[in-house]
Amino acid sequence: MPAEMEPLDVNSTARDVEDYLERFDIWCLTKSDMDDKKLTAYFLHFVGKEAYTLIKNLVYPESPIDISYNELKKKVLQHFKPINFVAAERARFNMLTRSHSQSVRDFVLQLQTQTAKCDYGAQLEDQLRDRLITGIQLPEL
């Protein structure tokens, strides 16, 4: 019997679901005899009863076992991932400032987390640098 993963919590955030799917993908890499059917079967086994019911509803009228893992993964992500409005996410990013009790390291992590939702593309590093300088609130800068 393969090492178990915890069931997928149907009340998870989109980020938690992405992490779960990433961990499942990593687990699959450790298996040498994994074909598409087994991949789907393992996934449906590991997600647990509640998530299986959700997946079944997402792919109805088809049966989950008849759908590729990649297609199931796509459906699950579409269900959990909220539609981000880039302009709103960028506005949130541009309002971030470091509180006096927040370490610089934590502020940088907060900036990086928010930029993941902003779709800055080639401008990412410039945007991070500019927001870090304006939001860090260190008088010596």
mmCIF file of N, CA and C in Angstrom:
data_model
loop_
_atom_site.group_PDB
_atom_site.id
_atom_site.type_symbol
_atom_site.label_atom_id
_atom_site.label_comp_id
_atom_site.label_asym_id
_atom_site.label_seq_id
_atom_site.Cartn_x
_atom_site.Cartn_y
_atom_site.Cartn_z
ATOM 1 N N MET A 1 0.851 -1.184 0.000
ATOM 2 C CA MET A 1 0.000 0.000 0.000
ATOM 3 C C MET A 1 0.891 1.240 0.000
ATOM 4 N N PRO A 2 0.631 2.201 -0.853
ATOM 5 C CA PRO A 2 1.461 3.396 -0.919
ATOM 6 C C PRO A 2 1.297 4.254 0.333
ATOM 7 N N ALA A 3 2.315 5.056 0.610
ATOM 8 C CA ALA A 3 2.225 6.003 1.727
ATOM 9 C C ALA A 3 1.031 6.911 1.489
ATOM 10 N N GLU A 4 0.278 7.151 2.530
ATOM 11 C CA GLU A 4 -0.959 7.928 2.405
ATOM 12 C C GLU A 4 -0.695 9.428 2.465
ATOM 13 N N MET A 5 -1.571 10.153 1.838
ATOM 14 C CA MET A 5 -1.642 11.606 1.982
ATOM 15 C C MET A 5 -2.948 11.882 2.706
ATOM 16 N N GLU A 6 -3.000 13.009 3.387
ATOM 17 C CA GLU A 6 -4.264 13.367 4.035
ATOM 18 C C GLU A 6 -5.284 13.695 2.954
ATOM 19 N N PRO A 7 -6.570 13.579 3.269
ATOM 20 C CA PRO A 7 -7.601 13.937 2.289
ATOM 21 C C PRO A 7 -7.540 15.428 1.959
ATOM 22 N N LEU A 8 -8.007 15.767 0.794
ATOM 23 C CA LEU A 8 -8.098 17.167 0.386
ATOM 24 C C LEU A 8 -9.277 17.804 1.108
ATOM 25 N N ASP A 9 -9.019 18.874 1.822
ATOM 26 C CA ASP A 9 -10.075 19.584 2.551
ATOM 27 C C ASP A 9 -10.863 20.434 1.558
ATOM 28 N N VAL A 10 -12.151 20.148 1.419
ATOM 29 C CA VAL A 10 -12.975 20.875 0.444
ATOM 30 C C VAL A 10 -13.220 22.327 0.857
ATOM 31 N N ASN A 11 -12.837 22.684 2.075
ATOM 32 C CA ASN A 11 -12.962 24.067 2.532
ATOM 33 C C ASN A 11 -11.631 24.808 2.478
ATOM 34 N N SER A 12 -10.670 24.248 1.770
ATOM 35 C CA SER A 12 -9.341 24.845 1.652
ATOM 36 C C SER A 12 -9.365 26.107 0.807
ATOM 37 N N THR A 13 -8.317 26.896 0.979
ATOM 38 C CA THR A 13 -8.113 28.040 0.093
ATOM 39 C C THR A 13 -7.535 27.526 -1.220
ATOM 40 N N ALA A 14 -7.569 28.354 -2.227
ATOM 41 C CA ALA A 14 -6.999 27.980 -3.528
ATOM 42 C C ALA A 14 -5.519 27.647 -3.382
ATOM 43 N N ARG A 15 -4.826 28.408 -2.565
ATOM 44 C CA ARG A 15 -3.390 28.173 -2.370
ATOM 45 C C ARG A 15 -3.143 26.811 -1.714
ATOM 46 N N ASP A 16 -3.972 26.451 -0.737
ATOM 47 C CA ASP A 16 -3.834 25.142 -0.091
ATOM 48 C C ASP A 16 -4.089 24.009 -1.081
ATOM 49 N N VAL A 17 -5.050 24.192 -1.959
ATOM 50 C CA VAL A 17 -5.349 23.179 -2.976
ATOM 51 C C VAL A 17 -4.175 23.057 -3.945
ATOM 52 N N GLU A 18 -3.614 24.188 -4.357
ATOM 53 C CA GLU A 18 -2.437 24.147 -5.233
ATOM 54 C C GLU A 18 -1.299 23.397 -4.557
ATOM 55 N N ASP A 19 -1.077 23.663 -3.271
ATOM 56 C CA ASP A 19 -0.027 22.966 -2.523
ATOM 57 C C ASP A 19 -0.307 21.467 -2.451
ATOM 58 N N TYR A 20 -1.551 21.099 -2.214
ATOM 59 C CA TYR A 20 -1.931 19.688 -2.150
ATOM 60 C C TYR A 20 -1.630 19.001 -3.487
ATOM 61 N N LEU A 21 -2.044 19.630 -4.576
ATOM 62 C CA LEU A 21 -1.824 19.049 -5.906
ATOM 63 C C LEU A 21 -0.336 18.967 -6.227
ATOM 64 N N GLU A 22 0.421 19.953 -5.798
ATOM 65 C CA GLU A 22 1.870 19.941 -5.993
ATOM 66 C C GLU A 22 2.494 18.763 -5.239
ATOM 67 N N ARG A 23 2.063 18.562 -4.005
ATOM 68 C CA ARG A 23 2.580 17.457 -3.207
ATOM 69 C C ARG A 23 2.190 16.114 -3.818
ATOM 70 N N PHE A 24 0.981 16.029 -4.361
ATOM 71 C CA PHE A 24 0.573 14.793 -5.030
ATOM 72 C C PHE A 24 1.451 14.554 -6.260
ATOM 73 N N ASP A 25 1.722 15.604 -7.023
ATOM 74 C CA ASP A 25 2.599 15.476 -8.195
ATOM 75 C C ASP A 25 3.986 14.987 -7.782
ATOM 76 N N ILE A 26 4.494 15.513 -6.677
ATOM 77 C CA ILE A 26 5.805 15.086 -6.177
ATOM 78 C C ILE A 26 5.754 13.615 -5.771
ATOM 79 N N TRP A 27 4.694 13.231 -5.083
ATOM 80 C CA TRP A 27 4.537 11.830 -4.688
ATOM 81 C C TRP A 27 4.550 10.936 -5.925
ATOM 82 N N CYS A 28 3.863 11.354 -6.974
ATOM 83 C CA CYS A 28 3.793 10.563 -8.210
ATOM 84 C C CYS A 28 5.163 10.389 -8.854
ATOM 85 N N LEU A 29 6.018 11.392 -8.707
ATOM 86 C CA LEU A 29 7.363 11.293 -9.272
ATOM 87 C C LEU A 29 8.176 10.181 -8.624
ATOM 88 N N THR A 30 7.809 9.795 -7.411
ATOM 89 C CA THR A 30 8.542 8.730 -6.724
ATOM 90 C C THR A 30 8.118 7.341 -7.188
ATOM 91 N N LYS A 31 7.087 7.272 -7.998
ATOM 92 C CA LYS A 31 6.570 5.992 -8.485
ATOM 93 C C LYS A 31 7.022 5.765 -9.922
ATOM 94 N N SER A 32 7.612 4.611 -10.174
ATOM 95 C CA SER A 32 8.150 4.356 -11.512
ATOM 96 C C SER A 32 7.126 3.721 -12.457
ATOM 97 N N ASP A 33 6.144 3.064 -11.925
ATOM 98 C CA ASP A 33 5.190 2.335 -12.770
ATOM 99 C C ASP A 33 3.850 3.064 -12.890
ATOM 100 N N MET A 34 3.887 4.375 -12.991
ATOM 101 C CA MET A 34 2.665 5.176 -12.955
ATOM 102 C C MET A 34 2.176 5.470 -14.371
ATOM 103 N N ASP A 35 1.055 4.854 -14.755
ATOM 104 C CA ASP A 35 0.425 5.212 -16.024
ATOM 105 C C ASP A 35 -0.743 6.156 -15.731
ATOM 106 N N ASP A 36 -1.384 6.663 -16.773
ATOM 107 C CA ASP A 36 -2.450 7.655 -16.598
ATOM 108 C C ASP A 36 -3.607 7.129 -15.752
ATOM 109 N N LYS A 37 -3.980 5.894 -15.964
ATOM 110 C CA LYS A 37 -5.117 5.320 -15.226
ATOM 111 C C LYS A 37 -4.794 5.200 -13.734
ATOM 112 N N LYS A 38 -3.568 4.738 -13.431
ATOM 113 C CA LYS A 38 -3.157 4.620 -12.028
ATOM 114 C C LYS A 38 -3.066 5.996 -11.369
ATOM 115 N N LEU A 39 -2.565 6.958 -12.115
ATOM 116 C CA LEU A 39 -2.448 8.323 -11.599
ATOM 117 C C LEU A 39 -3.817 8.846 -11.176
ATOM 118 N N THR A 40 -4.796 8.670 -12.042
ATOM 119 C CA THR A 40 -6.164 9.094 -11.729
ATOM 120 C C THR A 40 -6.704 8.321 -10.530
ATOM 121 N N ALA A 41 -6.476 7.017 -10.505
ATOM 122 C CA ALA A 41 -6.984 6.183 -9.411
ATOM 123 C C ALA A 41 -6.371 6.587 -8.070
ATOM 124 N N TYR A 42 -5.065 6.778 -8.040
ATOM 125 C CA TYR A 42 -4.416 7.202 -6.796
ATOM 126 C C TYR A 42 -4.950 8.560 -6.342
ATOM 127 N N PHE A 43 -5.073 9.477 -7.268
ATOM 128 C CA PHE A 43 -5.573 10.809 -6.923
ATOM 129 C C PHE A 43 -6.965 10.714 -6.301
ATOM 130 N N LEU A 44 -7.855 9.982 -6.957
ATOM 131 C CA LEU A 44 -9.224 9.854 -6.455
ATOM 132 C C LEU A 44 -9.267 9.131 -5.108
ATOM 133 N N HIS A 45 -8.331 8.234 -4.889
ATOM 134 C CA HIS A 45 -8.246 7.543 -3.600
ATOM 135 C C HIS A 45 -7.771 8.503 -2.506
ATOM 136 N N PHE A 46 -6.721 9.247 -2.789
ATOM 137 C CA PHE A 46 -6.113 10.106 -1.775
ATOM 138 C C PHE A 46 -6.982 11.296 -1.379
ATOM 139 N N VAL A 47 -7.772 11.849 -2.292
ATOM 140 C CA VAL A 47 -8.512 13.077 -1.970
ATOM 141 C C VAL A 47 -9.568 12.873 -0.892
ATOM 142 N N GLY A 48 -10.036 11.663 -0.700
ATOM 143 C CA GLY A 48 -11.024 11.410 0.342
ATOM 144 C C GLY A 48 -12.454 11.540 -0.164
ATOM 145 N N LYS A 49 -13.386 11.180 0.713
ATOM 146 C CA LYS A 49 -14.797 11.077 0.339
ATOM 147 C C LYS A 49 -15.407 12.412 -0.079
ATOM 148 N N GLU A 50 -15.209 13.461 0.725
ATOM 149 C CA GLU A 50 -15.839 14.752 0.417
ATOM 150 C C GLU A 50 -15.319 15.343 -0.889
ATOM 151 N N ALA A 51 -14.004 15.295 -1.067
ATOM 152 C CA ALA A 51 -13.431 15.840 -2.300
ATOM 153 C C ALA A 51 -13.826 14.984 -3.502
ATOM 154 N N TYR A 52 -13.923 13.668 -3.300
ATOM 155 C CA TYR A 52 -14.360 12.799 -4.394
ATOM 156 C C TYR A 52 -15.771 13.181 -4.841
ATOM 157 N N THR A 53 -16.648 13.428 -3.886
ATOM 158 C CA THR A 53 -18.019 13.834 -4.214
ATOM 159 C C THR A 53 -18.016 15.154 -4.982
ATOM 160 N N LEU A 54 -17.191 16.081 -4.545
ATOM 161 C CA LEU A 54 -17.067 17.363 -5.251
ATOM 162 C C LEU A 54 -16.592 17.138 -6.685
ATOM 163 N N ILE A 55 -15.548 16.337 -6.852
ATOM 164 C CA ILE A 55 -14.999 16.056 -8.183
ATOM 165 C C ILE A 55 -16.050 15.374 -9.059
ATOM 166 N N LYS A 56 -16.777 14.457 -8.464
ATOM 167 C CA LYS A 56 -17.835 13.758 -9.202
ATOM 168 C C LYS A 56 -18.860 14.758 -9.744
ATOM 169 N N ASN A 57 -19.218 15.743 -8.933
ATOM 170 C CA ASN A 57 -20.155 16.780 -9.370
ATOM 171 C C ASN A 57 -19.545 17.697 -10.430
ATOM 172 N N LEU A 58 -18.246 17.951 -10.313
ATOM 173 C CA LEU A 58 -17.583 18.835 -11.277
ATOM 174 C C LEU A 58 -17.503 18.227 -12.674
ATOM 175 N N VAL A 59 -17.418 16.901 -12.748
ATOM 176 C CA VAL A 59 -17.244 16.252 -14.057
ATOM 177 C C VAL A 59 -18.510 15.562 -14.560
ATOM 178 N N TYR A 60 -19.593 15.652 -13.808
ATOM 179 C CA TYR A 60 -20.856 15.030 -14.208
ATOM 180 C C TYR A 60 -21.228 15.472 -15.620
ATOM 181 N N PRO A 61 -21.674 14.602 -16.474
ATOM 182 C CA PRO A 61 -22.175 13.245 -16.287
ATOM 183 C C PRO A 61 -21.101 12.167 -16.422
ATOM 184 N N GLU A 62 -19.866 12.564 -16.651
ATOM 185 C CA GLU A 62 -18.810 11.560 -16.775
ATOM 186 C C GLU A 62 -18.435 11.016 -15.404
ATOM 187 N N SER A 63 -17.754 9.891 -15.407
ATOM 188 C CA SER A 63 -17.261 9.299 -14.172
ATOM 189 C C SER A 63 -15.831 9.788 -13.940
ATOM 190 N N PRO A 64 -15.479 10.165 -12.723
ATOM 191 C CA PRO A 64 -14.127 10.680 -12.469
ATOM 192 C C PRO A 64 -13.013 9.729 -12.897
ATOM 193 N N ILE A 65 -13.215 8.435 -12.751
ATOM 194 C CA ILE A 65 -12.166 7.475 -13.098
ATOM 195 C C ILE A 65 -11.888 7.444 -14.600
ATOM 196 N N ASP A 66 -12.830 7.923 -15.403
ATOM 197 C CA ASP A 66 -12.660 7.931 -16.858
ATOM 198 C C ASP A 66 -11.988 9.199 -17.373
ATOM 199 N N ILE A 67 -11.628 10.091 -16.472
ATOM 200 C CA ILE A 67 -11.029 11.371 -16.866
ATOM 201 C C ILE A 67 -9.568 11.378 -16.439
ATOM 202 N N SER A 68 -8.708 11.949 -17.260
ATOM 203 C CA SER A 68 -7.282 11.979 -16.939
ATOM 204 C C SER A 68 -7.030 12.818 -15.690
ATOM 205 N N TYR A 69 -5.955 12.492 -15.006
ATOM 206 C CA TYR A 69 -5.581 13.251 -13.812
ATOM 207 C C TYR A 69 -5.406 14.727 -14.139
ATOM 208 N N ASN A 70 -4.744 15.024 -15.263
ATOM 209 C CA ASN A 70 -4.513 16.430 -15.622
ATOM 210 C C ASN A 70 -5.822 17.190 -15.815
ATOM 211 N N GLU A 71 -6.818 16.539 -16.389
ATOM 212 C CA GLU A 71 -8.119 17.184 -16.567
ATOM 213 C C GLU A 71 -8.822 17.358 -15.218
ATOM 214 N N LEU A 72 -8.730 16.358 -14.349
ATOM 215 C CA LEU A 72 -9.316 16.477 -13.005
ATOM 216 C C LEU A 72 -8.647 17.605 -12.225
ATOM 217 N N LYS A 73 -7.340 17.662 -12.328
ATOM 218 C CA LYS A 73 -6.571 18.711 -11.644
ATOM 219 C C LYS A 73 -7.025 20.094 -12.118
ATOM 220 N N LYS A 74 -7.188 20.221 -13.420
ATOM 221 C CA LYS A 74 -7.640 21.488 -14.003
ATOM 222 C C LYS A 74 -9.023 21.875 -13.471
ATOM 223 N N LYS A 75 -9.936 20.915 -13.424
ATOM 224 C CA LYS A 75 -11.301 21.176 -12.932
ATOM 225 C C LYS A 75 -11.286 21.583 -11.457
ATOM 226 N N VAL A 76 -10.479 20.881 -10.667
ATOM 227 C CA VAL A 76 -10.392 21.188 -9.234
ATOM 228 C C VAL A 76 -9.833 22.594 -9.031
ATOM 229 N N LEU A 77 -8.782 22.928 -9.753
ATOM 230 C CA LEU A 77 -8.195 24.266 -9.623
ATOM 231 C C LEU A 77 -9.172 25.351 -10.054
ATOM 232 N N GLN A 78 -9.897 25.111 -11.135
ATOM 233 C CA GLN A 78 -10.891 26.089 -11.587
ATOM 234 C C GLN A 78 -11.970 26.302 -10.538
ATOM 235 N N HIS A 79 -12.318 25.243 -9.836
ATOM 236 C CA HIS A 79 -13.354 25.354 -8.809
ATOM 237 C C HIS A 79 -12.872 26.179 -7.609
ATOM 238 N N PHE A 80 -11.641 25.936 -7.186
ATOM 239 C CA PHE A 80 -11.139 26.583 -5.977
ATOM 240 C C PHE A 80 -10.527 27.954 -6.211
ATOM 241 N N LYS A 81 -10.000 28.153 -7.406
ATOM 242 C CA LYS A 81 -9.290 29.400 -7.665
ATOM 243 C C LYS A 81 -10.275 30.519 -7.964
ATOM 244 N N PRO A 82 -10.266 31.532 -7.128
ATOM 245 C CA PRO A 82 -11.146 32.668 -7.418
ATOM 246 C C PRO A 82 -10.630 33.430 -8.631
ATOM 247 N N ILE A 83 -11.525 34.087 -9.293
ATOM 248 C CA ILE A 83 -11.116 34.911 -10.423
ATOM 249 C C ILE A 83 -10.476 36.170 -9.856
ATOM 250 N N ASN A 84 -9.223 36.346 -10.168
ATOM 251 C CA ASN A 84 -8.515 37.530 -9.681
ATOM 252 C C ASN A 84 -8.616 38.638 -10.707
ATOM 253 N N PHE A 85 -8.943 39.791 -10.240
ATOM 254 C CA PHE A 85 -8.935 40.950 -11.102
ATOM 255 C C PHE A 85 -7.582 41.610 -10.917
ATOM 256 N N VAL A 86 -6.787 41.592 -11.964
ATOM 257 C CA VAL A 86 -5.410 42.047 -11.886
ATOM 258 C C VAL A 86 -5.321 43.468 -11.345
ATOM 259 N N ALA A 87 -6.189 44.349 -11.797
ATOM 260 C CA ALA A 87 -6.126 45.737 -11.327
ATOM 261 C C ALA A 87 -6.337 45.815 -9.817
ATOM 262 N N ALA A 88 -7.266 45.037 -9.289
ATOM 263 C CA ALA A 88 -7.523 45.048 -7.843
ATOM 264 C C ALA A 88 -6.338 44.472 -7.074
ATOM 265 N N GLU A 89 -5.744 43.400 -7.597
ATOM 266 C CA GLU A 89 -4.584 42.799 -6.935
ATOM 267 C C GLU A 89 -3.393 43.754 -6.960
ATOM 268 N N ARG A 90 -3.213 44.454 -8.070
ATOM 269 C CA ARG A 90 -2.123 45.430 -8.148
ATOM 270 C C ARG A 90 -2.358 46.591 -7.195
ATOM 271 N N ALA A 91 -3.597 47.004 -7.039
ATOM 272 C CA ALA A 91 -3.914 48.077 -6.087
ATOM 273 C C ALA A 91 -3.568 47.628 -4.671
ATOM 274 N N ARG A 92 -3.909 46.393 -4.326
ATOM 275 C CA ARG A 92 -3.561 45.865 -2.996
ATOM 276 C C ARG A 92 -2.048 45.861 -2.813
ATOM 277 N N PHE A 93 -1.340 45.429 -3.855
ATOM 278 C CA PHE A 93 0.121 45.398 -3.800
ATOM 279 C C PHE A 93 0.683 46.799 -3.569
ATOM 280 N N ASN A 94 0.164 47.771 -4.289
ATOM 281 C CA ASN A 94 0.684 49.139 -4.198
ATOM 282 C C ASN A 94 0.333 49.832 -2.887
ATOM 283 N N MET A 95 -0.577 49.270 -2.117
ATOM 284 C CA MET A 95 -0.922 49.840 -0.814
ATOM 285 C C MET A 95 -0.145 49.190 0.331
ATOM 286 N N LEU A 96 0.619 48.142 0.048
ATOM 287 C CA LEU A 96 1.343 47.450 1.111
ATOM 288 C C LEU A 96 2.446 48.328 1.688
ATOM 289 N N THR A 97 2.479 48.401 3.000
ATOM 290 C CA THR A 97 3.567 49.077 3.713
ATOM 291 C C THR A 97 3.947 48.209 4.904
ATOM 292 N N ARG A 98 5.190 48.307 5.292
ATOM 293 C CA ARG A 98 5.692 47.512 6.418
ATOM 294 C C ARG A 98 5.266 48.167 7.718
ATOM 295 N N SER A 99 4.670 47.379 8.594
ATOM 296 C CA SER A 99 4.344 47.907 9.921
ATOM 297 C C SER A 99 5.629 47.923 10.746
ATOM 298 N N HIS A 100 5.660 48.735 11.771
ATOM 299 C CA HIS A 100 6.879 48.870 12.577
ATOM 300 C C HIS A 100 7.244 47.578 13.297
ATOM 301 N N SER A 101 6.265 46.733 13.563
ATOM 302 C CA SER A 101 6.537 45.465 14.245
ATOM 303 C C SER A 101 6.892 44.340 13.264
ATOM 304 N N GLN A 102 6.788 44.600 11.972
ATOM 305 C CA GLN A 102 7.033 43.578 10.948
ATOM 306 C C GLN A 102 8.497 43.608 10.534
ATOM 307 N N SER A 103 9.114 42.438 10.466
ATOM 308 C CA SER A 103 10.507 42.380 10.015
ATOM 309 C C SER A 103 10.570 42.664 8.514
ATOM 310 N N VAL A 104 11.721 43.109 8.071
ATOM 311 C CA VAL A 104 11.916 43.375 6.642
ATOM 312 C C VAL A 104 11.729 42.078 5.858
ATOM 313 N N ARG A 105 12.244 40.987 6.395
ATOM 314 C CA ARG A 105 12.108 39.682 5.725
ATOM 315 C C ARG A 105 10.630 39.324 5.533
ATOM 316 N N ASP A 106 9.813 39.519 6.573
ATOM 317 C CA ASP A 106 8.380 39.219 6.461
ATOM 318 C C ASP A 106 7.691 40.149 5.464
ATOM 319 N N PHE A 107 8.125 41.402 5.422
ATOM 320 C CA PHE A 107 7.547 42.348 4.467
ATOM 321 C C PHE A 107 7.873 41.930 3.032
ATOM 322 N N VAL A 108 9.107 41.520 2.799
ATOM 323 C CA VAL A 108 9.505 41.057 1.463
ATOM 324 C C VAL A 108 8.681 39.831 1.071
ATOM 325 N N LEU A 109 8.484 38.911 2.001
ATOM 326 C CA LEU A 109 7.664 37.726 1.723
ATOM 327 C C LEU A 109 6.225 38.124 1.408
ATOM 328 N N GLN A 110 5.690 39.091 2.140
ATOM 329 C CA GLN A 110 4.333 39.586 1.882
ATOM 330 C C GLN A 110 4.243 40.187 0.480
ATOM 331 N N LEU A 111 5.256 40.947 0.089
ATOM 332 C CA LEU A 111 5.281 41.536 -1.257
ATOM 333 C C LEU A 111 5.320 40.447 -2.326
ATOM 334 N N GLN A 112 6.186 39.464 -2.129
ATOM 335 C CA GLN A 112 6.311 38.384 -3.111
ATOM 336 C C GLN A 112 5.018 37.583 -3.225
ATOM 337 N N THR A 113 4.377 37.340 -2.109
ATOM 338 C CA THR A 113 3.110 36.609 -2.117
ATOM 339 C C THR A 113 2.053 37.374 -2.902
ATOM 340 N N GLN A 114 1.988 38.678 -2.693
ATOM 341 C CA GLN A 114 0.989 39.488 -3.392
ATOM 342 C C GLN A 114 1.298 39.604 -4.884
ATOM 343 N N THR A 115 2.575 39.709 -5.251
ATOM 344 C CA THR A 115 2.900 39.846 -6.679
ATOM 345 C C THR A 115 2.529 38.601 -7.472
ATOM 346 N N ALA A 116 2.427 37.467 -6.807
ATOM 347 C CA ALA A 116 2.021 36.241 -7.506
ATOM 348 C C ALA A 116 0.628 36.387 -8.105
ATOM 349 N N LYS A 117 -0.160 37.323 -7.592
ATOM 350 C CA LYS A 117 -1.526 37.543 -8.078
ATOM 351 C C LYS A 117 -1.616 38.708 -9.065
ATOM 352 N N CYS A 118 -0.487 39.364 -9.338
ATOM 353 C CA CYS A 118 -0.521 40.638 -10.073
ATOM 354 C C CYS A 118 -0.171 40.554 -11.550
ATOM 355 N N ASP A 119 0.386 39.458 -12.001
ATOM 356 C CA ASP A 119 0.720 39.282 -13.413
ATOM 357 C C ASP A 119 1.579 40.420 -13.957
ATOM 358 N N TYR A 120 2.684 40.698 -13.272
ATOM 359 C CA TYR A 120 3.573 41.774 -13.706
ATOM 360 C C TYR A 120 4.504 41.362 -14.850
ATOM 361 N N GLY A 121 4.688 40.081 -15.051
ATOM 362 C CA GLY A 121 5.534 39.621 -16.146
ATOM 363 C C GLY A 121 6.954 40.141 -16.019
ATOM 364 N N ALA A 122 7.467 40.751 -17.092
ATOM 365 C CA ALA A 122 8.839 41.247 -17.128
ATOM 366 C C ALA A 122 9.069 42.415 -16.169
ATOM 367 N N GLN A 123 8.012 43.036 -15.691
ATOM 368 C CA GLN A 123 8.131 44.176 -14.771
ATOM 369 C C GLN A 123 8.183 43.758 -13.299
ATOM 370 N N LEU A 124 8.163 42.471 -13.032
ATOM 371 C CA LEU A 124 8.074 41.976 -11.660
ATOM 372 C C LEU A 124 9.174 42.531 -10.756
ATOM 373 N N GLU A 125 10.423 42.397 -11.163
ATOM 374 C CA GLU A 125 11.526 42.853 -10.309
ATOM 375 C C GLU A 125 11.472 44.354 -10.060
ATOM 376 N N ASP A 126 11.145 45.135 -11.089
ATOM 377 C CA ASP A 126 11.032 46.587 -10.912
ATOM 378 C C ASP A 126 9.915 46.932 -9.939
ATOM 379 N N GLN A 127 8.784 46.266 -10.067
ATOM 380 C CA GLN A 127 7.655 46.533 -9.178
ATOM 381 C C GLN A 127 7.994 46.170 -7.732
ATOM 382 N N LEU A 128 8.633 45.016 -7.544
ATOM 383 C CA LEU A 128 9.037 44.607 -6.198
ATOM 384 C C LEU A 128 10.015 45.605 -5.588
ATOM 385 N N ARG A 129 11.011 46.002 -6.356
ATOM 386 C CA ARG A 129 12.005 46.965 -5.864
ATOM 387 C C ARG A 129 11.342 48.275 -5.470
ATOM 388 N N ASP A 130 10.498 48.808 -6.350
ATOM 389 C CA ASP A 130 9.845 50.094 -6.084
ATOM 390 C C ASP A 130 8.941 50.023 -4.854
ATOM 391 N N ARG A 131 8.180 48.946 -4.731
ATOM 392 C CA ARG A 131 7.269 48.827 -3.581
ATOM 393 C C ARG A 131 8.054 48.612 -2.297
ATOM 394 N N LEU A 132 9.157 47.885 -2.387
ATOM 395 C CA LEU A 132 10.002 47.671 -1.213
ATOM 396 C C LEU A 132 10.560 48.999 -0.715
ATOM 397 N N ILE A 133 11.048 49.809 -1.628
ATOM 398 C CA ILE A 133 11.630 51.102 -1.248
ATOM 399 C C ILE A 133 10.576 52.026 -0.653
ATOM 400 N N THR A 134 9.411 52.104 -1.269
ATOM 401 C CA THR A 134 8.385 53.028 -0.771
ATOM 402 C C THR A 134 7.634 52.482 0.438
ATOM 403 N N GLY A 135 7.560 51.174 0.575
ATOM 404 C CA GLY A 135 6.754 50.609 1.649
ATOM 405 C C GLY A 135 7.514 50.174 2.878
ATOM 406 N N ILE A 136 8.841 50.198 2.813
ATOM 407 C CA ILE A 136 9.627 49.642 3.910
ATOM 408 C C ILE A 136 9.614 50.517 5.161
ATOM 409 N N GLN A 137 9.446 51.814 4.999
ATOM 410 C CA GLN A 137 9.352 52.769 6.101
ATOM 411 C C GLN A 137 10.558 52.722 7.039
ATOM 412 N N LEU A 138 11.726 52.779 6.450
ATOM 413 C CA LEU A 138 12.955 52.902 7.228
ATOM 414 C C LEU A 138 13.533 54.286 6.958
ATOM 415 N N PRO A 139 13.672 55.117 7.981
ATOM 416 C CA PRO A 139 14.132 56.496 7.776
ATOM 417 C C PRO A 139 15.516 56.589 7.142
ATOM 418 N N GLU A 140 16.355 55.592 7.372
ATOM 419 C CA GLU A 140 17.716 55.655 6.834
ATOM 420 C C GLU A 140 17.794 55.411 5.333
ATOM 421 N N LEU A 141 16.694 55.030 4.724
ATOM 422 C CA LEU A 141 16.708 54.816 3.265
ATOM 423 C C LEU A 141 16.358 56.067 2.531
#
